[in-house]
mmCIF file of N, CA and C in Angstrom:
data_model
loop_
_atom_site.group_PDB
_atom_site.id
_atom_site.type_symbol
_atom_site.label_atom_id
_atom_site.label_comp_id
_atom_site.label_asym_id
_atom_site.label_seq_id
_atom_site.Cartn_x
_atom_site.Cartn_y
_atom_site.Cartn_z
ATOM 1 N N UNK R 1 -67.440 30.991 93.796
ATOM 2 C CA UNK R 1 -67.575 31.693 92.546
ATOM 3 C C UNK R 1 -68.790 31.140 91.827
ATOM 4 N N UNK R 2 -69.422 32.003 91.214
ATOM 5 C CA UNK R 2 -71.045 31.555 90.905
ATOM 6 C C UNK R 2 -70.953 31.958 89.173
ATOM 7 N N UNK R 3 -71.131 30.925 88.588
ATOM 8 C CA UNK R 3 -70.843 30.542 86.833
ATOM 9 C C UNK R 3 -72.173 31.178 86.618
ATOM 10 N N UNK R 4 -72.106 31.981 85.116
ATOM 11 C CA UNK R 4 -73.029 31.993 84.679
ATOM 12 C C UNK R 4 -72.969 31.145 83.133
ATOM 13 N N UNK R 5 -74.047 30.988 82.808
ATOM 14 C CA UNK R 5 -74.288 30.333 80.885
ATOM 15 C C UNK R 5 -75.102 31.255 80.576
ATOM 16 N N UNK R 6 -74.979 31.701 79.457
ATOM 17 C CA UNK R 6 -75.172 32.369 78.501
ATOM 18 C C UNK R 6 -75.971 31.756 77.851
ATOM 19 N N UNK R 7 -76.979 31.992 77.267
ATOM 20 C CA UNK R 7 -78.065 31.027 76.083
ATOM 21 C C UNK R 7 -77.639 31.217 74.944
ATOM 22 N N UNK R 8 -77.389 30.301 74.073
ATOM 23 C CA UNK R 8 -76.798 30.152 73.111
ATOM 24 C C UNK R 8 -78.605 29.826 71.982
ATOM 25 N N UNK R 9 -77.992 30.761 71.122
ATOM 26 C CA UNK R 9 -79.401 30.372 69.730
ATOM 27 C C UNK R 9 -79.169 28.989 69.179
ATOM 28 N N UNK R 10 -80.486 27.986 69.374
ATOM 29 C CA UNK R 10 -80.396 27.389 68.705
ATOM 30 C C UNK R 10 -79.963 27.100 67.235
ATOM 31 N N UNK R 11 -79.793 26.160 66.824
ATOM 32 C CA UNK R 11 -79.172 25.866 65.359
ATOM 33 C C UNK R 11 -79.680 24.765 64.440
ATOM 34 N N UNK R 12 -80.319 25.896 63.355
ATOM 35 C CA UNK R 12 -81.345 24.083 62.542
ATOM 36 C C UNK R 12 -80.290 23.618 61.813
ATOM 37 N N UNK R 13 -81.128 22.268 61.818
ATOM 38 C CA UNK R 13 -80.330 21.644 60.894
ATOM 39 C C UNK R 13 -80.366 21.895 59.199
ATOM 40 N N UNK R 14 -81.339 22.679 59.357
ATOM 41 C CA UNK R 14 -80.887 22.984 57.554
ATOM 42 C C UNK R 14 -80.718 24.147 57.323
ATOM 43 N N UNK R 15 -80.344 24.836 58.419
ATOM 44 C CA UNK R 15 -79.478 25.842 58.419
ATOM 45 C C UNK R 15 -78.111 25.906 57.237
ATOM 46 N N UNK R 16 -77.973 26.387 56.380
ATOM 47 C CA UNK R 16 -76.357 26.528 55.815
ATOM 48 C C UNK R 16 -75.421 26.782 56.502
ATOM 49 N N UNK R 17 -74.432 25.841 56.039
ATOM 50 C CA UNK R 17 -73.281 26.044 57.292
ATOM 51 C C UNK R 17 -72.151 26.777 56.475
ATOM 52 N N UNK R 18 -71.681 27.810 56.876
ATOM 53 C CA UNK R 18 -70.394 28.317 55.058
ATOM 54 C C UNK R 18 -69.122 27.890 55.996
ATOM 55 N N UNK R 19 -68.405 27.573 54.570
ATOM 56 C CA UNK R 19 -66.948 26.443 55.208
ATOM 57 C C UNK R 19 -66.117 27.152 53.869
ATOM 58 N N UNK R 20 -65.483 28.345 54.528
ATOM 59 C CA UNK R 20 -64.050 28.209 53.338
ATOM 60 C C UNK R 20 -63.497 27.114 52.723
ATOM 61 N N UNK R 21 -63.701 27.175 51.340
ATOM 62 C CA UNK R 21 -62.686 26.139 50.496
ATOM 63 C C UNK R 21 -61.543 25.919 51.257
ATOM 64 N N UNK R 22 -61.253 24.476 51.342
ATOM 65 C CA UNK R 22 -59.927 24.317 51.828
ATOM 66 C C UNK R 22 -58.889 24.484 50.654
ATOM 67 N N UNK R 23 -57.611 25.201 50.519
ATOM 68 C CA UNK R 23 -56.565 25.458 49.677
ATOM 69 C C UNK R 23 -55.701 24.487 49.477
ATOM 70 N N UNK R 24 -55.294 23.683 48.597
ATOM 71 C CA UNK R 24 -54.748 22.643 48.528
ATOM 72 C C UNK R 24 -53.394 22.768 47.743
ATOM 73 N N UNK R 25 -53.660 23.799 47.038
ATOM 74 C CA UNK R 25 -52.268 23.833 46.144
ATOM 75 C C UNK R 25 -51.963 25.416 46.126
ATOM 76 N N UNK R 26 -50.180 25.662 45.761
ATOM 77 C CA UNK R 26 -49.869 27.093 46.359
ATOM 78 C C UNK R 26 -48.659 27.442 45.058
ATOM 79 N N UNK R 27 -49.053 28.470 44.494
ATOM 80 C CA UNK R 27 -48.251 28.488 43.404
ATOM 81 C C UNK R 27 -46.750 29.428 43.908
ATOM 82 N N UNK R 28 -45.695 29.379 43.237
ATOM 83 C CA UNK R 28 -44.127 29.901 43.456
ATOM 84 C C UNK R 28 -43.878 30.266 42.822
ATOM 85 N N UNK R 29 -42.870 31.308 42.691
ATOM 86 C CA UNK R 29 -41.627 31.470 42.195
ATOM 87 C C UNK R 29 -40.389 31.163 42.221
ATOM 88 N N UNK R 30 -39.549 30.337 42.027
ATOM 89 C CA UNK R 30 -38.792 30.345 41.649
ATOM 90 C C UNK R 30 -37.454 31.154 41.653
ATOM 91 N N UNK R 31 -36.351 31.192 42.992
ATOM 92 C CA UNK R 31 -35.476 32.421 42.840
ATOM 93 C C UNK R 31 -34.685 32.472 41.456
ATOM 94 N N UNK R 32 -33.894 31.395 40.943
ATOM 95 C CA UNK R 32 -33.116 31.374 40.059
ATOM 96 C C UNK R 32 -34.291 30.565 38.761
ATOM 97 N N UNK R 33 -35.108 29.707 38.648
ATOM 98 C CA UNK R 33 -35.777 28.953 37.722
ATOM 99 C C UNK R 33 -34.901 27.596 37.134
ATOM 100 N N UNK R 34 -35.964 26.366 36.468
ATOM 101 C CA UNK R 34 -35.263 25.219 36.190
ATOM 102 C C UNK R 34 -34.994 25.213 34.617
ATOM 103 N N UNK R 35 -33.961 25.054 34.295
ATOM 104 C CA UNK R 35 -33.690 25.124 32.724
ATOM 105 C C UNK R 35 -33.735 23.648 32.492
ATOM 106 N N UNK R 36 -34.516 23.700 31.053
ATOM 107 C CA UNK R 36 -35.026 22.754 31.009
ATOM 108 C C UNK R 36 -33.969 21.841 29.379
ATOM 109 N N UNK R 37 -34.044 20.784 29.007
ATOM 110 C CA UNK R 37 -32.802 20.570 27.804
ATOM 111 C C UNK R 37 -32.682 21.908 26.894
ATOM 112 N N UNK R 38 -33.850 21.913 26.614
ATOM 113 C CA UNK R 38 -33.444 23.192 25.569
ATOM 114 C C UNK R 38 -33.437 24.440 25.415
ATOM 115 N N UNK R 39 -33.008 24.645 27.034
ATOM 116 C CA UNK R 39 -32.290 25.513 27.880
ATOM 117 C C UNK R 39 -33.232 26.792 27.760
ATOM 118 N N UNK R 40 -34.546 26.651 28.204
ATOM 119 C CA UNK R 40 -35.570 27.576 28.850
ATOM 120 C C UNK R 40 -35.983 27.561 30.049
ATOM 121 N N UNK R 41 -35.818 28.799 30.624
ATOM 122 C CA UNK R 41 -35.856 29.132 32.160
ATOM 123 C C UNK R 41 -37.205 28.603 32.545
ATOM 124 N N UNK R 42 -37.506 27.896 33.423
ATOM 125 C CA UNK R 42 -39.276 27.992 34.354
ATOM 126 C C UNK R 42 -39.352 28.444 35.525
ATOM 127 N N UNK R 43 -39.924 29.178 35.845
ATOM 128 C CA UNK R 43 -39.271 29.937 37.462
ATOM 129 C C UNK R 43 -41.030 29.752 38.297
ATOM 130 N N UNK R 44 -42.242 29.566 37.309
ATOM 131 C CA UNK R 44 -43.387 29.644 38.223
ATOM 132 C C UNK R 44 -44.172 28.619 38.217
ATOM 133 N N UNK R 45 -44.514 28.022 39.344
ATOM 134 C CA UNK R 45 -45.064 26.913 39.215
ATOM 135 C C UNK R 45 -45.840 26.541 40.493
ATOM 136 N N UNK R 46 -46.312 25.446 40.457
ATOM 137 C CA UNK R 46 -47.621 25.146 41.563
ATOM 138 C C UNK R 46 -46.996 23.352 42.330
ATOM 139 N N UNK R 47 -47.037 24.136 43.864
ATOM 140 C CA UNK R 47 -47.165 22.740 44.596
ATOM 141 C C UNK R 47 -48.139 22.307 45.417
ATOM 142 N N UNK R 48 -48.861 20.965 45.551
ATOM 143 C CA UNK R 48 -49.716 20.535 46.008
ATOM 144 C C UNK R 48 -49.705 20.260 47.638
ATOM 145 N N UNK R 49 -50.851 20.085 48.392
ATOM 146 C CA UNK R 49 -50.560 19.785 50.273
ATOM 147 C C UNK R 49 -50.146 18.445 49.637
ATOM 148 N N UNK R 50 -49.128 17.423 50.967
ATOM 149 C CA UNK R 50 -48.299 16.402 50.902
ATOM 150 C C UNK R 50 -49.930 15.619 50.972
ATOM 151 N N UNK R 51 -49.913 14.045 50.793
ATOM 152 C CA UNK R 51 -51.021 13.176 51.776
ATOM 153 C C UNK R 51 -49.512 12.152 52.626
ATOM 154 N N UNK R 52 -50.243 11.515 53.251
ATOM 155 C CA UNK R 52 -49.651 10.794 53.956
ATOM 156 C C UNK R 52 -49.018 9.704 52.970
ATOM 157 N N UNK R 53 -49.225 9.255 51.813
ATOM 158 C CA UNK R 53 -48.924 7.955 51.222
ATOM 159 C C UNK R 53 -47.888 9.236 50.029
ATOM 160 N N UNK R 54 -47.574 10.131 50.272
ATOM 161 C CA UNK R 54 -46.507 10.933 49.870
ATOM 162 C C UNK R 54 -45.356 10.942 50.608
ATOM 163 N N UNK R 55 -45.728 10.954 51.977
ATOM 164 C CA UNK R 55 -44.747 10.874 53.216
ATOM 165 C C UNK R 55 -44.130 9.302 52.881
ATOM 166 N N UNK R 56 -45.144 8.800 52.649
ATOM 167 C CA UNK R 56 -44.653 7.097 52.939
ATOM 168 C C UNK R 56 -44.267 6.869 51.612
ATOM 169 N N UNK R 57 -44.486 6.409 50.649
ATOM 170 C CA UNK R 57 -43.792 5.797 49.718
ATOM 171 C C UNK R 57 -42.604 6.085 49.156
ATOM 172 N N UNK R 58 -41.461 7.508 49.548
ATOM 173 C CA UNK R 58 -40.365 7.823 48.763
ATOM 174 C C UNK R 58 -39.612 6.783 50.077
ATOM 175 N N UNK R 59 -40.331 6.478 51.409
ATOM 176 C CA UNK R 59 -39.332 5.403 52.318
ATOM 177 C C UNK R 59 -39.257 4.505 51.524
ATOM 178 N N UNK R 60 -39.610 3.665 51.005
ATOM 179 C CA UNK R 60 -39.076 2.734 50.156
ATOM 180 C C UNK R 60 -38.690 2.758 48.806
ATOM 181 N N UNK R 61 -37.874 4.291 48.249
ATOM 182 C CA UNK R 61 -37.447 4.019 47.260
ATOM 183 C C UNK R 61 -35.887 3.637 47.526
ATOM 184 N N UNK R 62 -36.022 2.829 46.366
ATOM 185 C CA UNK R 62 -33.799 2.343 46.995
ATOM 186 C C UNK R 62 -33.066 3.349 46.816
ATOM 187 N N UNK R 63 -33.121 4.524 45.739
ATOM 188 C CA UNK R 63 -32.290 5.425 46.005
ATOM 189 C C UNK R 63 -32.483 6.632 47.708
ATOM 190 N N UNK R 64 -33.484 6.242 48.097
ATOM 191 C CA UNK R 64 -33.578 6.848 49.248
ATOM 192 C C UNK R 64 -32.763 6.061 50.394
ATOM 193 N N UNK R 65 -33.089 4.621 49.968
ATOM 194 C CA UNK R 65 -32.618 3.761 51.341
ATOM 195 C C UNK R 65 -31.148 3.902 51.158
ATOM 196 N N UNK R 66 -30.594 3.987 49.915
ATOM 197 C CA UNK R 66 -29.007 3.911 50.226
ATOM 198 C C UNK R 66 -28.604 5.367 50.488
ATOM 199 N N UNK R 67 -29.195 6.469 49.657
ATOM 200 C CA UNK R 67 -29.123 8.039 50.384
ATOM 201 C C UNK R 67 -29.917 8.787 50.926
ATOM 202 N N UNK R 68 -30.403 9.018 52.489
ATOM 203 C CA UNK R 68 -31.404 8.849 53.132
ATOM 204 C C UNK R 68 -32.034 10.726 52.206
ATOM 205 N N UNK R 69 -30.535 11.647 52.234
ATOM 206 C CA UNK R 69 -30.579 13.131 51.701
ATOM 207 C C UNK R 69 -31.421 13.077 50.382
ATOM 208 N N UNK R 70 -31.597 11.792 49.489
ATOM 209 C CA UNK R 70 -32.081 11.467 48.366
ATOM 210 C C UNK R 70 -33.636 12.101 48.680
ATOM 211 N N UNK R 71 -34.413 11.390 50.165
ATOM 212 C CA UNK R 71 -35.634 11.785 49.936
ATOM 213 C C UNK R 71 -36.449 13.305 49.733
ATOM 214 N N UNK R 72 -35.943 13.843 50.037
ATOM 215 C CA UNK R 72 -36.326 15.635 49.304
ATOM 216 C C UNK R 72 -36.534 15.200 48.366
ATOM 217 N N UNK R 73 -35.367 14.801 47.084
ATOM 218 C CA UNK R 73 -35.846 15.332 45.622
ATOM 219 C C UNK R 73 -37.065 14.521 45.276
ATOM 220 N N UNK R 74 -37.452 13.070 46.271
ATOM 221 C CA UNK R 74 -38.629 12.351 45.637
ATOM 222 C C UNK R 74 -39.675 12.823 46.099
ATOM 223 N N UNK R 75 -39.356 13.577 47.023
ATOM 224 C CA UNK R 75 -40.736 13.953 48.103
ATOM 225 C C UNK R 75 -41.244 15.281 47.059
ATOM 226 N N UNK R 76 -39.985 15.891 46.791
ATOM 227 C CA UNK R 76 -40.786 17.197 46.141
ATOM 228 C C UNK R 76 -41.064 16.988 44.815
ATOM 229 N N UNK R 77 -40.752 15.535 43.948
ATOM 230 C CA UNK R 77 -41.032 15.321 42.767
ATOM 231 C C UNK R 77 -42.431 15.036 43.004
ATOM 232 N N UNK R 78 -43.255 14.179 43.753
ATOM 233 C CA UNK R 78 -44.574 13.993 44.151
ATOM 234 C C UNK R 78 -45.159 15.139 44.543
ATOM 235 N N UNK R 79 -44.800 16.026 44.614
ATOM 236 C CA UNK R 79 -46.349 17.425 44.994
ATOM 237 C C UNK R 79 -45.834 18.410 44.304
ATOM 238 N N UNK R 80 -44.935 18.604 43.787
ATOM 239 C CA UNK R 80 -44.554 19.620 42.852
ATOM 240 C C UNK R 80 -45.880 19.316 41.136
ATOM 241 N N UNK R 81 -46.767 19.803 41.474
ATOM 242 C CA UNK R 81 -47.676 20.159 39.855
ATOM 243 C C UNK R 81 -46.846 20.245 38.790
ATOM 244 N N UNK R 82 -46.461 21.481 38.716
ATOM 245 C CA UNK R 82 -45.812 21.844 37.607
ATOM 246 C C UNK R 82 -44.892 22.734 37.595
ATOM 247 N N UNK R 83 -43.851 23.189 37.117
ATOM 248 C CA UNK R 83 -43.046 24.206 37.230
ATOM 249 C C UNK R 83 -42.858 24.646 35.563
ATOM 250 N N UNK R 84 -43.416 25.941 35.677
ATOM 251 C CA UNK R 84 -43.788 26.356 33.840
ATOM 252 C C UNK R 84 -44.504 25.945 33.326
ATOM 253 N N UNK R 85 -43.868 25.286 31.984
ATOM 254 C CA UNK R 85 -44.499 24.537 31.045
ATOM 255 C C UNK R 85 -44.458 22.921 31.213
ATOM 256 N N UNK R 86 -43.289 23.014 32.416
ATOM 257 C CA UNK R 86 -43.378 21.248 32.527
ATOM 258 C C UNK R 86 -44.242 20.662 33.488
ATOM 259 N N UNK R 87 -45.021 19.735 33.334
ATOM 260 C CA UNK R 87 -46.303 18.873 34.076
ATOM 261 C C UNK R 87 -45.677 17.570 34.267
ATOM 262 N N UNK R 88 -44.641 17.458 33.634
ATOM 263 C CA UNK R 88 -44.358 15.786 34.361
ATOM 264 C C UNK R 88 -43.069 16.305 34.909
ATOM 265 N N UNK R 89 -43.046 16.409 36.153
ATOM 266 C CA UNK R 89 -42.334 16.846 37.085
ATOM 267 C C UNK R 89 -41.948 15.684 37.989
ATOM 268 N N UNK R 90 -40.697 14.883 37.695
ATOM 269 C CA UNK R 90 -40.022 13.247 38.253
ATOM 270 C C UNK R 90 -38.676 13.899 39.218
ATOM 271 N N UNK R 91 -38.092 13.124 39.405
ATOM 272 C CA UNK R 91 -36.717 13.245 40.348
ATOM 273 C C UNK R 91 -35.928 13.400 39.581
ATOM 274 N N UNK R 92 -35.715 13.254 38.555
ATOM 275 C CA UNK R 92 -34.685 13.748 37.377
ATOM 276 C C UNK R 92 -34.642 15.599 37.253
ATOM 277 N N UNK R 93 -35.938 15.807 37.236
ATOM 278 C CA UNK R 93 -36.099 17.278 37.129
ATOM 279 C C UNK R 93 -36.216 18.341 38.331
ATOM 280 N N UNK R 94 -36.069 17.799 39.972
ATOM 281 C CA UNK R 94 -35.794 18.118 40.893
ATOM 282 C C UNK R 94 -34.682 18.002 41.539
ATOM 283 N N UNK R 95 -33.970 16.774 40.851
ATOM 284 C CA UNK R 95 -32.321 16.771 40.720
ATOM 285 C C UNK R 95 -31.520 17.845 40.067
ATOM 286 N N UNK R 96 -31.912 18.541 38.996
ATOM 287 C CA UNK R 96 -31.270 19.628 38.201
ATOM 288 C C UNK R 96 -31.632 21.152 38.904
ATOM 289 N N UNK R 97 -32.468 21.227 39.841
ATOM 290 C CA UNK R 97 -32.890 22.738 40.358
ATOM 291 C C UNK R 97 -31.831 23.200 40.886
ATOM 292 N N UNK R 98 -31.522 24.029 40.766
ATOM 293 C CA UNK R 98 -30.112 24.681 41.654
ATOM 294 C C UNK R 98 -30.451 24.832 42.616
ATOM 295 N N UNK R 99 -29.434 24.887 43.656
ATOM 296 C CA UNK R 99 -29.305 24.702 45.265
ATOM 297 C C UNK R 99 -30.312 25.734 45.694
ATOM 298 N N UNK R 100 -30.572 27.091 45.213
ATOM 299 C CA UNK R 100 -31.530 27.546 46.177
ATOM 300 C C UNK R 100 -32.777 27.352 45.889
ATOM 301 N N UNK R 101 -32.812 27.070 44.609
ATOM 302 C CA UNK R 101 -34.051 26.574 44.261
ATOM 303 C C UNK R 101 -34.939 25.558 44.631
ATOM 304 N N UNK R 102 -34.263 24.254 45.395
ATOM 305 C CA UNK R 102 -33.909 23.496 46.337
ATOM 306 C C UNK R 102 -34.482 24.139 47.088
ATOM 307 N N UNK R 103 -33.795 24.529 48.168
ATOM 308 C CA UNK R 103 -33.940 25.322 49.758
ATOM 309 C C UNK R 103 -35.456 26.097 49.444
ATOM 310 N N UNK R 104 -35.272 27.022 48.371
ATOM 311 C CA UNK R 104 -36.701 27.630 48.543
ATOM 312 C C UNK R 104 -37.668 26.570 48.729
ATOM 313 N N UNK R 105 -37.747 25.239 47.715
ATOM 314 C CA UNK R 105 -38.958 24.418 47.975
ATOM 315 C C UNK R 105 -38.880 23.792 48.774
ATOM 316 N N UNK R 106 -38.033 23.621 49.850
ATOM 317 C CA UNK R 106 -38.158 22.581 50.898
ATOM 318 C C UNK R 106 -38.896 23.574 52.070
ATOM 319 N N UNK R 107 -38.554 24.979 51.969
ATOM 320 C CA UNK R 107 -38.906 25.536 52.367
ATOM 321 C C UNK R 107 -40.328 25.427 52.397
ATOM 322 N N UNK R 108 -41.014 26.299 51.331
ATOM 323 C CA UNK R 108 -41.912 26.354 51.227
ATOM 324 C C UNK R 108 -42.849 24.770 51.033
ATOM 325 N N UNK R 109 -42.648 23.331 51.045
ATOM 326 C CA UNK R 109 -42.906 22.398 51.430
ATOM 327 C C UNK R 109 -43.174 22.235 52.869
ATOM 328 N N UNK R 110 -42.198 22.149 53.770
ATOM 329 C CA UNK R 110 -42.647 22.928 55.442
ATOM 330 C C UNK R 110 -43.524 23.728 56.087
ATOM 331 N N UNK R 111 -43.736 24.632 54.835
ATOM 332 C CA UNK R 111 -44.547 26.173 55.744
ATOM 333 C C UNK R 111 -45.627 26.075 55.234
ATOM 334 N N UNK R 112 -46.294 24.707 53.798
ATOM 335 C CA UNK R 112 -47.306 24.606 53.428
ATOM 336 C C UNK R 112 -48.287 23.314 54.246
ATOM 337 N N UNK R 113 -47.440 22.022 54.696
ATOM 338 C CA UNK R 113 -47.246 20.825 55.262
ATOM 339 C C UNK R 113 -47.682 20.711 56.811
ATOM 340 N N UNK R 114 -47.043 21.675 57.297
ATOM 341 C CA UNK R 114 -46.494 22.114 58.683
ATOM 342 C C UNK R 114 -47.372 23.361 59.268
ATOM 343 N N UNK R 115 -47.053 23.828 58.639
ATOM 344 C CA UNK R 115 -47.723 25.289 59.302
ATOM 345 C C UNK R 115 -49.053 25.590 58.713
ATOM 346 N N UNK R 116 -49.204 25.440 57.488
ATOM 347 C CA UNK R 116 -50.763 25.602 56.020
ATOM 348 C C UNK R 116 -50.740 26.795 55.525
ATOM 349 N N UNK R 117 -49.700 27.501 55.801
ATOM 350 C CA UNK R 117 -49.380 28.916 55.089
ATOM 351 C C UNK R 117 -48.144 29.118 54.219
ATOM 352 N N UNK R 118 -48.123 30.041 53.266
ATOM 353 C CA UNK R 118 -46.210 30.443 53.144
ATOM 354 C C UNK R 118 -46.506 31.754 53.429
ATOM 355 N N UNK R 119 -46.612 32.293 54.274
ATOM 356 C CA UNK R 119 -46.227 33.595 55.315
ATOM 357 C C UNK R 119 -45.340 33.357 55.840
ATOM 358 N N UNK R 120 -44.026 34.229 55.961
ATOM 359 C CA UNK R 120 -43.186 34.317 57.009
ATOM 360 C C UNK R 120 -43.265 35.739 58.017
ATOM 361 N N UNK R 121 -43.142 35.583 59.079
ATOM 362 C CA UNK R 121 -43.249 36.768 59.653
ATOM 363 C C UNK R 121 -41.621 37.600 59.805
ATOM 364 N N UNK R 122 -41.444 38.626 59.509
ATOM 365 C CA UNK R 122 -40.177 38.994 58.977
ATOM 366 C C UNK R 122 -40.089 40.693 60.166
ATOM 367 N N UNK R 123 -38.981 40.983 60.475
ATOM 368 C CA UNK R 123 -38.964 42.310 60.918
ATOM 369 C C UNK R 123 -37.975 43.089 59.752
ATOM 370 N N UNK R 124 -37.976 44.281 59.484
ATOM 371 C CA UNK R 124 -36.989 45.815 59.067
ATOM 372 C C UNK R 124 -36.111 45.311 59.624
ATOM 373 N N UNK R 125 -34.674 45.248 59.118
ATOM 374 C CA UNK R 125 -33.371 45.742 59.834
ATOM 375 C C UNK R 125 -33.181 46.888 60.350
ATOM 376 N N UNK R 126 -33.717 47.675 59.623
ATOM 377 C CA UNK R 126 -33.828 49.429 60.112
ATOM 378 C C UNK R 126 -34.451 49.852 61.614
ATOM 379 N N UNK R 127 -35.703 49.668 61.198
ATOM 380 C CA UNK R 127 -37.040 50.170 62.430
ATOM 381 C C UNK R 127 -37.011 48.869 63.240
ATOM 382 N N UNK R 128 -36.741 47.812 62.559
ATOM 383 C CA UNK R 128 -37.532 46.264 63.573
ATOM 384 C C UNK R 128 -38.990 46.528 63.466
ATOM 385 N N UNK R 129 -39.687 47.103 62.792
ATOM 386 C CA UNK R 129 -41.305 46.871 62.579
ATOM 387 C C UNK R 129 -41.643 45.843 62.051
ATOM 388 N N UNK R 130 -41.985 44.928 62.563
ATOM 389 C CA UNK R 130 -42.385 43.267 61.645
ATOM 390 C C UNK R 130 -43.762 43.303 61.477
ATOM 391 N N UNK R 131 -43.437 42.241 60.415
ATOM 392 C CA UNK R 131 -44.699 42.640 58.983
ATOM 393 C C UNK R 131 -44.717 40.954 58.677
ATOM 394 N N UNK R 132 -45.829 40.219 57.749
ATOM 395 C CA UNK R 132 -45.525 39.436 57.276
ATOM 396 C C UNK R 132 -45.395 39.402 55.601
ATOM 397 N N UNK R 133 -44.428 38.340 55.324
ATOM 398 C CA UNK R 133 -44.641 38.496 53.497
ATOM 399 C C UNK R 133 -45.361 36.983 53.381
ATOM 400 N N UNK R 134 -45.588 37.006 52.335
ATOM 401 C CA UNK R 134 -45.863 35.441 51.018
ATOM 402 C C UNK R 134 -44.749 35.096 50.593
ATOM 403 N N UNK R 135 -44.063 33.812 50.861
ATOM 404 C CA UNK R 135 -42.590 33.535 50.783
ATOM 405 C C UNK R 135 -42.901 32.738 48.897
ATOM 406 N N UNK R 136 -44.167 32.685 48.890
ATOM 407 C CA UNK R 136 -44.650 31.359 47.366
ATOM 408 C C UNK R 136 -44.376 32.284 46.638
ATOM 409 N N UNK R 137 -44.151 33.492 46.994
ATOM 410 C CA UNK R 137 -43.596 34.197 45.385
ATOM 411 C C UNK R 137 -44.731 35.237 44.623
ATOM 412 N N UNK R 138 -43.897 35.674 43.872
ATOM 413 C CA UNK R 138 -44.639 36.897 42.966
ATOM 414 C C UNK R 138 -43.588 37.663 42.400
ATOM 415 N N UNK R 139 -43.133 38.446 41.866
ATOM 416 C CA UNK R 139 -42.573 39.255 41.140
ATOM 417 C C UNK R 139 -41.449 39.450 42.151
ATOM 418 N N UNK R 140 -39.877 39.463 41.632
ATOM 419 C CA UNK R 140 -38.726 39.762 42.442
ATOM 420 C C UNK R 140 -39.251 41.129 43.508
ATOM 421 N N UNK R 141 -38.846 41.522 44.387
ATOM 422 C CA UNK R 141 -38.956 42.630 45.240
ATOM 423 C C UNK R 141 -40.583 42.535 45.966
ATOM 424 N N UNK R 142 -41.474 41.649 45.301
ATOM 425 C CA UNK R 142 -42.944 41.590 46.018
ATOM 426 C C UNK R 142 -42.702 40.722 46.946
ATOM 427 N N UNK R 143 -43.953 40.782 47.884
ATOM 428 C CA UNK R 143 -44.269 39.550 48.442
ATOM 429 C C UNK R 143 -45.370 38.872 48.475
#
């Protein structure tokens, strides 16, 4: 079998090179929202990509070491920005999210972490025509 190469165009060096912004932070919704003491809903808010010293430091918090299930709420207290109006976003205030509210961000923690998207690829129950949505949210019924 006899290879061919192709000539490839040279490339200067001061050529411009274009590099999509890398995306670092991914804003949500919120299925149910976090009520906050004086009992106002926040349902939209922004989470940041993990770094590695995010991964690592909730291992040594003691409430993690004695409840290993503990580390979610510290992990998502560290990249969670903001949710609403609140900016200091601690484990106290990821402790109070209701359960799916929970699940949605661990979720979407995974599919931002893991994968670098929140796309899920989804089929119709009806047709089975699969489509993808934006799982980070937008208006109930959008994607």
């Amino acid at each position: 079998m006899r290879r061919v190469m192709a000539a490839v165009p040279p490339v200067s060096a001061d050529a411009p090179v274009e590099v999509a912004p890398m995306r670092t932070e991914f804003n949500f919704e919120l299925p149910r929202g976090y009520v906050d003491d004086a009992g106002v809903v926040h349902r939209t808010g922004v989470m940041r990509l993990a770094t590695a010293r995010d991964e690592l430091v909730p291992l040594r918090d003691d409430r993690v070491r004695e409840n290993a299930a503990y580390l979610t709420v510290v992990l998502l207290a560290r990249v969670i920005v903001r949710i609403g109006a609140v900016t200091d976003v601690h484990a106290g205030v990821v402790e109070n999210l209701f359960a799916s509210d929970l699940a949605f961000l661990q979720d979407m923690y995974r599919r931002i972490n893991s994968e670098g998207h929140t796309r899920a690829a989804v089929a119709c129950p009806e047709c089975g025509h699969g489509f993808s949505v934006d799982v980070a949210g937008g208006r109930l019924g959008e994607s």
